[in-house]
Amino acid sequence: MSELPMTVRADGLPERVTIYEVGPRDGLQNEKTLVPTGVKAEFVTRLLAAGLPVVEATSFVHPKWVPQLADAAELMGLLGEAGRDCPVLVPNERGLDRALELGARHIAVFGSATETFAQKNLNRGLDEQFAMFEPTVRRARDAGLDVRAYVSMCFGDPWEGGVPVEQVVGVGKRLIDLGASQLSLGDTIGVGTAGHVTALVSAFEAAGTATGQLAMHFHDTYGQALANTLAALQAGITTFDASAGGLGGCPYAKSATGNLATEDLVWMLTGLGIEHGVDLGEVVATSVWMARHLGRPSPSAVVRALAESGA
Ligand code: HMG
Ligand code: MG
């Protein structure tokens, strides 16, 4: 069993992609086990050491809404200078104040493409969410911070069903207009399929959003995340969110399961000859270590295959 796939390039794909690691935030926000802050700090540090260029560390949301990440300030303290370059989730001005106090340089706001999920996740309506984001993004930008914006439920919503592509583009454009430098399009419940990905990217392009401003955030609930990633690569996307070991989900969307596993993504990119800068063996070792802390095996096929082969 080899540690890496053979590389065979396919035409029309990017030379290089950026993997945006969300395991410590999206992964751990949904775990029943409360992970000690020191273990979280080691998780982030190991992922950075494995070559992941961006590691989203935690969230400055209301601690009662996401108790798993209530130790955000303590974690940032343990991470020190390295933590300031790790993006953190911020929903509102209160969250921004907390992040600014700790010297965060990158934040991410998170909007919803649907009314129901905006209510469930942010306690705001679809339009109301922008009133919360507007001063947050403006003040963050004025303070010199970089702001990413997520759009959730881009491919389907557990309460509303299919979500029209134009509705997603409308929400995404409003977030860019507020000052977000990058939009991460979330398949929160993993229902998207490849043609839908192509159509969504084309719709953003037609509406004037450069492909370089888009990132894809796939959850792997229905096993479509890698197929959807390939469709997005073919459409010119070069930033992909993934979570070490396939941890993840959203506590406010019951059908959300783990993110696309970083290891599964790295395996495919390596096979395609697309540069990513990540050491696969190091990420697998980190996920095996984290799985021991969580008391359950990683759902990633690549982690299982490599861990079992002893690679
Ligand atoms: P709310 O209850 O409407 O808040 O919650 P509020 O503005 O009415 O304030 C009520 C109290 O909370 C006030 O305190 C505020 O100061 C305090 P009081 O004056 O009563 O003492 N408060 C805060 N405290 C600490 N930190 C804060 C904060 N904000 C207010 N940031 C709120 C609104 C947005 C805060 C809440 O709904 C919330 O925290 N939601 C977060 C939910 C969440 O984190 N979901 C998971 C992340 S999203 C996701 O996973 C999807 C993604 O991965 C992409 C994808 O997969 O699609 C990104
Ligand atoms: Mg997510």
Tab-separated table of N, CA and C and ligand atoms in Angstrom, residues 22 25-27 29 150 152 186-188 217-219 241 248-250 256-259, ligand 2:
chain	number	residue	atom	x	y	z
A	22	VAL	N	-10.964	23.580	8.370
A	22	VAL	CA	-12.000	24.021	9.325
A	22	VAL	C	-12.220	23.035	10.473
A	25	ARG	N	-12.765	24.272	14.098
A	25	ARG	CA	-14.008	25.051	14.293
A	25	ARG	C	-15.235	24.232	13.870
A	26	ASP	N	-15.370	23.930	12.581
A	26	ASP	CA	-16.574	23.225	12.109
A	26	ASP	C	-16.592	21.810	12.684
A	27	GLY	N	-15.398	21.201	12.781
A	27	GLY	CA	-15.307	19.849	13.313
A	27	GLY	C	-15.717	19.788	14.770
A	29	GLN	N	-17.114	22.009	16.766
A	29	GLN	CA	-18.353	22.653	17.241
A	29	GLN	C	-19.494	21.644	17.354
A	150	TYR	N	-19.245	33.290	4.797
A	150	TYR	CA	-19.862	32.021	4.411
A	150	TYR	C	-21.305	32.275	3.978
A	152	SER	N	-24.505	29.700	3.934
A	152	SER	CA	-24.941	28.333	4.235
A	152	SER	C	-26.173	27.966	3.426
A	186	GLY	N	-21.463	27.174	1.123
A	186	GLY	CA	-21.609	26.002	1.979
A	186	GLY	C	-22.722	25.060	1.544
A	187	ASP	N	-22.340	23.791	1.378
A	187	ASP	CA	-23.356	22.742	1.240
A	187	ASP	C	-23.503	22.136	2.637
A	188	THR	N	-24.211	22.858	3.466
A	188	THR	CA	-24.276	22.576	4.906
A	188	THR	C	-24.747	21.162	5.206
A	217	HIS	N	-17.387	24.841	0.243
A	217	HIS	CA	-17.408	24.259	1.593
A	217	HIS	C	-18.401	23.089	1.558
A	218	PHE	N	-17.865	21.904	1.286
A	218	PHE	CA	-18.747	20.746	1.137
A	218	PHE	C	-18.781	19.899	2.403
A	219	HIS	N	-19.990	19.554	2.811
A	219	HIS	CA	-20.156	18.493	3.823
A	219	HIS	C	-20.447	17.214	3.046
A	241	ASP	N	-12.630	24.282	1.383
A	241	ASP	CA	-12.664	24.058	2.821
A	241	ASP	C	-12.691	22.549	3.064
A	248	GLY	N	-17.043	17.229	11.717
A	248	GLY	CA	-17.823	18.423	11.387
A	248	GLY	C	-19.311	18.272	11.341
A	249	GLY	N	-19.968	19.431	11.141
A	249	GLY	CA	-21.413	19.497	11.096
A	249	GLY	C	-21.852	20.816	11.663
A	250	CYS	N	-23.150	21.019	11.695
A	250	CYS	CA	-23.645	22.257	12.284
A	250	CYS	C	-24.680	21.897	13.329
A	256	ALA	N	-26.788	17.911	9.086
A	256	ALA	CA	-25.403	18.215	8.688
A	256	ALA	C	-24.458	17.219	9.342
A	257	THR	N	-23.649	16.544	8.532
A	257	THR	CA	-22.610	15.674	9.105
A	257	THR	C	-21.256	16.260	8.720
A	258	GLY	N	-20.225	15.404	8.764
A	258	GLY	CA	-18.859	15.899	8.618
A	258	GLY	C	-18.563	16.613	7.307
A	259	ASN	N	-17.542	17.454	7.379
A	259	ASN	CA	-17.037	18.119	6.179
A	259	ASN	C	-16.299	17.123	5.301
B	2	MG	MG	-19.867	23.832	7.736
